[in-house]
Each structure stands twice: as C-alpha cells, then as structure tokens.
Coordinates of N, CA, C and O in Angstrom, one line a residue:
S1 N 123.2 48.5 46.2 CA 122.5 48.7 44.9 C 122.2 50.2 44.7 O 121.9 50.6 43.6
A2 N 122.2 51.0 45.8 CA 121.8 52.4 45.7 C 123.0 53.3 45.3 O 122.9 54.4 44.8
D3 N 124.2 52.9 45.7 CA 125.4 53.8 45.5 C 126.4 53.0 44.6 O 126.9 52.0 45.0
H4 N 126.6 53.5 43.4 CA 127.4 52.8 42.4 C 128.9 53.1 42.7 O 129.7 52.7 41.8
S5 N 129.3 53.8 43.7 CA 130.7 54.0 44.0 C 131.2 53.3 45.3 O 132.3 53.4 45.6
L6 N 130.2 52.7 46.0 CA 130.6 52.0 47.3 C 130.3 50.6 47.1 O 129.2 50.1 46.8
F7 N 131.3 49.8 47.4 CA 131.2 48.3 47.2 C 131.6 47.7 48.6 O 132.4 48.2 49.3
S8 N 130.9 46.6 48.9 CA 131.3 45.8 50.1 C 131.3 44.4 49.8 O 130.7 43.8 49.0
K9 N 132.2 43.7 50.6 CA 132.4 42.2 50.5 C 132.4 41.6 51.9 O 133.3 42.0 52.7
W10 N 131.5 40.7 52.1 CA 131.5 40.0 53.4 C 132.3 38.7 53.2 O 132.1 38.0 52.3
T11 N 133.1 38.4 54.2 CA 133.8 37.1 54.3 C 133.6 36.6 55.8 O 134.3 37.1 56.7
G12 N 132.7 35.7 56.0 CA 132.4 35.3 57.3 C 131.8 36.4 58.1 O 130.8 37.0 57.7
N13 N 132.4 36.8 59.2 CA 132.0 37.9 60.1 C 132.7 39.2 59.7 O 132.5 40.2 60.4
N14 N 133.5 39.2 58.7 CA 134.3 40.4 58.4 C 133.8 41.0 57.1 O 133.2 40.4 56.3
I15 N 134.1 42.3 57.0 CA 133.6 43.1 55.8 C 134.7 44.0 55.4 O 135.5 44.5 56.2
V16 N 134.8 44.2 54.0 CA 135.7 45.2 53.4 C 134.9 46.1 52.6 O 134.0 45.7 51.9
F17 N 135.1 47.4 52.7 CA 134.5 48.4 51.9 C 135.4 49.0 50.9 O 136.6 49.3 51.2
L18 N 135.0 49.2 49.7 CA 135.7 49.9 48.7 C 134.9 51.1 48.2 O 133.8 51.0 47.8
L19 N 135.5 52.3 48.4 CA 134.8 53.5 48.0 C 135.6 54.1 46.8 O 136.8 54.4 47.0
V20 N 135.0 54.3 45.7 CA 135.7 54.7 44.5 C 135.2 56.1 44.1 O 134.0 56.4 44.1
Y21 N 136.2 57.0 44.0 CA 135.9 58.4 43.6 C 136.9 58.8 42.5 O 138.1 58.9 42.8
V22 N 136.5 58.9 41.3 CA 137.3 59.3 40.1 C 138.4 58.2 40.0 O 138.2 57.1 39.7
E23 N 139.7 58.6 40.4 CA 140.8 57.7 40.3 C 141.3 57.2 41.6 O 142.3 56.6 41.7
D24 N 140.6 57.6 42.7 CA 141.0 57.2 44.0 C 140.1 56.1 44.6 O 138.9 56.1 44.3
I25 N 140.7 55.2 45.3 CA 139.9 54.1 45.9 C 140.3 54.1 47.4 O 141.5 54.0 47.7
V26 N 139.3 54.1 48.3 CA 139.5 54.0 49.7 C 139.1 52.6 50.1 O 137.9 52.2 49.8
V27 N 140.0 51.8 50.7 CA 139.7 50.4 51.1 C 139.7 50.5 52.6 O 140.7 50.9 53.3
A28 N 138.6 50.0 53.2 CA 138.5 50.1 54.7 C 137.8 48.8 55.2 O 137.0 48.2 54.6
G29 N 138.1 48.5 56.5 CA 137.5 47.4 57.1 C 138.2 47.1 58.4 O 139.3 47.6 58.7
P30 N 137.6 46.3 59.3 CA 138.2 46.0 60.6 C 139.3 45.0 60.7 O 140.0 44.9 61.6
N31 N 139.4 44.2 59.6 CA 140.4 43.1 59.6 C 141.5 43.4 58.7 O 141.4 43.4 57.4
K32 N 142.7 43.6 59.2 CA 143.9 44.0 58.4 C 144.3 43.0 57.4 O 144.7 43.2 56.3
E33 N 144.2 41.7 57.8 CA 144.6 40.6 56.9 C 143.7 40.6 55.7 O 144.1 40.4 54.6
L34 N 142.4 40.7 55.9 CA 141.4 40.7 54.8 C 141.7 41.9 53.9 O 141.5 41.9 52.7
L35 N 142.0 43.1 54.5 CA 142.3 44.3 53.7 C 143.6 44.0 52.8 O 143.6 44.3 51.6
H36 N 144.6 43.3 53.4 CA 145.8 43.0 52.6 C 145.4 42.0 51.5 O 145.9 42.2 50.3
V37 N 144.6 41.0 51.7 CA 144.2 40.1 50.7 C 143.4 40.8 49.6 O 143.7 40.6 48.4
T38 N 142.6 41.7 50.0 CA 141.8 42.5 49.0 C 142.7 43.3 48.1 O 142.5 43.4 46.9
L39 N 143.6 44.0 48.7 CA 144.6 44.9 48.0 C 145.4 44.0 47.0 O 145.6 44.4 45.9
E40 N 145.9 42.9 47.5 CA 146.7 42.0 46.6 C 145.8 41.5 45.4 O 146.3 41.4 44.3
S41 N 144.6 41.2 45.7 CA 143.7 40.8 44.6 C 143.5 41.9 43.6 O 143.5 41.7 42.4
L42 N 143.3 43.2 44.1 CA 143.1 44.3 43.2 C 144.4 44.6 42.4 O 144.3 44.9 41.2
K43 N 145.6 44.3 43.0 CA 146.8 44.6 42.3 C 147.0 43.6 41.1 O 147.7 43.9 40.1
Q44 N 146.4 42.4 41.2 CA 146.5 41.5 40.1 C 145.7 41.9 38.9 O 146.0 41.5 37.7
C45 N 144.7 42.7 39.1 CA 143.8 43.2 38.0 C 144.1 44.6 37.5 O 143.8 44.9 36.4
F46 N 144.6 45.4 38.4 CA 144.8 46.9 38.1 C 146.2 47.3 38.5 O 146.8 46.8 39.5
E47 N 146.7 48.4 37.9 CA 147.9 49.0 38.4 C 147.5 49.8 39.6 O 146.6 50.7 39.5
L48 N 148.1 49.5 40.7 CA 147.6 50.1 42.0 C 148.8 50.6 42.8 O 149.8 50.0 42.9
K49 N 148.6 51.8 43.4 CA 149.6 52.4 44.2 C 148.9 52.6 45.6 O 148.0 53.3 45.8
V50 N 149.4 51.8 46.6 CA 148.9 51.9 48.0 C 149.6 53.0 48.7 O 150.8 53.0 48.9
L51 N 148.8 54.0 49.2 CA 149.4 55.1 49.9 C 149.4 55.1 51.4 O 149.9 56.0 52.0
G52 N 148.9 54.0 52.0 CA 148.9 53.8 53.4 C 147.6 54.4 54.0 O 146.6 54.4 53.4
N53 N 147.7 54.7 55.3 CA 146.5 55.2 56.0 C 145.9 56.5 55.4 O 146.7 57.3 54.9
L54 N 144.6 56.5 55.4 CA 143.9 57.7 54.8 C 144.0 58.9 55.8 O 143.8 58.7 57.0
N55 N 144.5 60.0 55.3 CA 144.6 61.2 56.1 C 143.6 62.3 55.6 O 143.2 63.1 56.4
Y56 N 143.3 62.4 54.3 CA 142.4 63.4 53.8 C 141.7 62.9 52.6 O 142.3 62.3 51.7
F57 N 140.4 63.0 52.6 CA 139.6 62.5 51.4 C 138.3 63.3 51.3 O 137.5 63.4 52.3
L58 N 138.1 64.0 50.2 CA 136.9 64.7 49.9 C 136.5 65.7 51.0 O 135.4 65.8 51.4
G59 N 137.5 66.5 51.4 CA 137.3 67.5 52.4 C 137.2 67.0 53.8 O 136.9 67.8 54.8
L60 N 137.4 65.7 54.0 CA 137.4 65.1 55.4 C 138.8 64.8 55.8 O 139.5 64.0 55.2
E61 N 139.2 65.3 57.0 CA 140.5 65.0 57.5 C 140.4 63.9 58.5 O 139.4 63.9 59.3
L62 N 141.3 62.9 58.5 CA 141.2 61.8 59.4 C 142.5 61.8 60.2 O 143.6 61.8 59.6
A63 N 142.4 61.7 61.5 CA 143.6 61.6 62.4 C 143.5 60.2 63.1 O 142.5 60.0 63.8
H64 N 144.5 59.4 63.0 CA 144.5 58.1 63.7 C 145.1 58.2 65.0 O 146.2 58.8 65.2
S65 N 144.5 57.5 66.0 CA 145.1 57.4 67.4 C 144.8 56.1 68.0 O 143.9 55.4 67.5
P66 N 145.4 55.7 69.1 CA 145.0 54.5 69.8 C 143.6 54.4 70.2 O 143.0 53.3 70.3
L67 N 142.9 55.6 70.4 CA 141.5 55.6 70.8 C 140.6 55.5 69.6 O 139.4 55.3 69.8
G68 N 141.1 55.6 68.4 CA 140.2 55.4 67.2 C 140.6 56.5 66.2 O 141.7 56.9 66.0
I69 N 139.6 56.9 65.4 CA 139.8 57.8 64.3 C 139.0 59.1 64.6 O 137.9 59.1 65.0
H70 N 139.7 60.2 64.5 CA 139.1 61.5 64.7 C 138.8 62.2 63.3 O 139.7 62.2 62.5
L71 N 137.6 62.6 63.1 CA 137.2 63.2 61.8 C 137.0 64.7 62.0 O 136.5 65.1 63.0
C72 N 137.5 65.5 61.0 CA 137.5 66.9 61.1 C 137.3 67.5 59.7 O 137.8 67.0 58.7
Q73 N 136.5 68.6 59.6 CA 136.4 69.3 58.3 C 136.8 70.7 58.4 O 136.4 71.6 57.6
Q74 N 137.8 71.0 59.2 CA 138.3 72.4 59.4 C 138.9 72.9 58.1 O 138.5 74.0 57.7
K75 N 139.7 72.2 57.4 CA 140.4 72.6 56.2 C 139.3 72.9 55.2 O 139.3 74.0 54.5
Y76 N 138.3 72.1 55.0 CA 137.3 72.2 54.0 C 136.4 73.5 54.4 O 136.1 74.3 53.5
T77 N 136.1 73.6 55.7 CA 135.3 74.7 56.1 C 136.0 76.1 55.9 O 135.4 77.0 55.4
L78 N 137.3 76.1 56.2 CA 138.0 77.4 56.0 C 138.1 77.7 54.5 O 138.0 78.9 54.1
Q79 N 138.3 76.7 53.7 CA 138.3 76.9 52.2 C 137.0 77.4 51.7 O 136.9 78.4 50.9
L80 N 135.9 76.9 52.2 CA 134.5 77.3 51.9 C 134.3 78.7 52.3 O 133.8 79.5 51.5
L81 N 134.7 79.1 53.5 CA 134.6 80.5 54.0 C 135.4 81.5 53.1 O 134.9 82.5 52.8
Q82 N 136.6 81.0 52.7 CA 137.4 81.9 51.9 C 136.8 82.1 50.5 O 136.8 83.2 50.0
D83 N 136.4 81.0 49.9 CA 135.8 81.0 48.6 C 134.5 81.9 48.5 O 134.2 82.5 47.5
T84 N 133.8 82.0 49.6 CA 132.5 82.7 49.6 C 132.7 84.1 50.2 O 131.8 84.9 50.3
G85 N 134.0 84.5 50.6 CA 134.2 85.8 51.1 C 133.8 86.0 52.6 O 133.7 87.2 53.0
F86 N 133.6 85.0 53.3 CA 133.1 85.1 54.7 C 134.2 84.8 55.7 O 133.9 84.6 56.9
L87 N 135.5 84.6 55.3 CA 136.5 84.3 56.2 C 136.8 85.3 57.3 O 137.1 84.9 58.4
S88 N 136.5 86.6 57.0 CA 136.7 87.6 58.0 C 135.5 88.0 58.7 O 135.4 88.9 59.5
A89 N 134.4 87.3 58.5 CA 133.1 87.6 59.1 C 133.2 87.3 60.6 O 133.9 86.4 61.1
K90 N 132.5 88.1 61.4 CA 132.5 88.0 62.8 C 131.3 87.2 63.3 O 130.2 87.3 62.7
P91 N 131.4 86.5 64.4 CA 130.2 85.7 64.9 C 129.1 86.7 65.3 O 129.4 87.8 65.8
Q92 N 127.9 86.3 65.2 CA 126.8 87.1 65.6 C 125.8 86.3 66.4 O 125.5 85.2 66.1
S93 N 125.5 86.9 67.6 CA 124.5 86.1 68.4 C 123.2 86.1 67.8 O 122.8 86.9 67.0
S94 N 122.4 85.1 68.1 CA 121.1 84.8 67.6 C 120.1 85.1 68.6 O 120.3 84.7 69.8
R95 N 118.9 85.6 68.3 CA 117.8 85.8 69.2 C 117.0 84.5 69.4 O 116.0 84.5 70.1
M96 N 117.4 83.5 68.8 CA 116.7 82.2 68.9 C 116.9 81.6 70.2 O 118.1 81.6 70.7
E97 N 115.9 81.0 70.8 CA 116.1 80.3 72.1 C 117.0 79.1 71.9 O 116.7 78.3 71.0
P98 N 118.0 78.9 72.7 CA 119.0 77.9 72.4 C 118.4 76.5 72.6 O 118.9 75.5 71.9
N99 N 117.5 76.2 73.4 CA 116.9 74.9 73.7 C 115.5 74.7 73.1 O 114.8 73.9 73.6
A100 N 115.2 75.5 72.1 CA 113.9 75.4 71.5 C 113.6 74.0 70.9 O 114.5 73.5 70.2
K101 N 112.4 73.5 71.1 CA 112.0 72.3 70.5 C 110.9 72.6 69.4 O 110.0 73.3 69.7
F102 N 111.1 72.0 68.2 CA 110.2 72.3 67.2 C 109.5 71.0 66.8 O 110.0 69.9 66.8
N103 N 108.2 71.1 66.4 CA 107.5 70.0 65.8 C 106.4 70.5 64.9 O 106.2 71.7 64.7
E104 N 105.7 69.7 64.2 CA 104.7 70.1 63.2 C 103.4 70.4 63.7 O 102.5 70.8 63.0
V105 N 103.2 70.3 65.1 CA 101.9 70.5 65.6 C 101.8 71.9 66.3 O 100.8 72.7 66.1
D106 N 102.7 72.2 67.1 CA 102.7 73.5 67.9 C 103.0 74.7 67.1 O 103.8 74.6 66.1
G107 N 102.5 75.8 67.4 CA 102.8 77.1 66.8 C 101.9 77.3 65.6 O 101.0 76.6 65.2
E108 N 102.2 78.5 64.9 CA 101.4 78.9 63.7 C 102.2 78.6 62.5 O 103.4 78.8 62.4
A109 N 101.6 78.1 61.5 CA 102.2 77.8 60.2 C 102.6 79.1 59.5 O 101.8 80.1 59.6
L110 N 103.7 79.2 58.8 CA 104.1 80.3 58.1 C 103.3 80.4 56.8 O 102.9 79.4 56.3
P111 N 103.1 81.6 56.3 CA 102.3 81.8 55.1 C 103.0 81.2 53.9 O 104.2 81.1 53.8

C-alpha cells in the first residue's frame, strides 16, 4: 500500500513481484512456473514483449550465475562521475579514524 509501482501476489507459499516503471515491467519470483503463468495472464490483457532475464534496470546491473545474482552499479557510478565532472578526480586519503564508532551520547554536539 506504500509503493504504487510495486505489486505482489501470493499463491500458496510462492510469490510474484511486479515492479512498474514508466513502460517497463520487471516480473520476479522464485517459482518459474508461476512467473510463466503470470506473464501469460498479463499477455491476455496487455500487449507485452518479454525480453528475458533482467540485465540492467534503473542504473542497476544484474549478472546471473549458478551461485545467484550479482548486483553492480559501476556503469551508473561512472556516468554520475562524468556528468558531475569528477571522472578524472584522484582519490584522497581521509584523516578520519577508519574504525570510529559514533553515537548520540559521546562527544560534543556541533553548534
């Protein structure tokens, strides 16, 4: 009820997710048969073009392997750096302690 572009349907112990973004729909779930049934049902109501496994969506790259799915945002990050003019920026070390722990009780509050 909070996200008007994400839909889910439970069938027994299985679930199918539909994520709608403009004219793209991502259909996902653990049960391939249920995914197929869902896609066929959608095809009866809408003109639908099934593109296969998801490889890139909203800046997120997905690589499928027998071990699972690997998510990466390298392409998006490089584009963001290029758009902001920071693609040629050099890394800079920070004087911050690497294992610092912060909380709302210790230390002095900033003005």
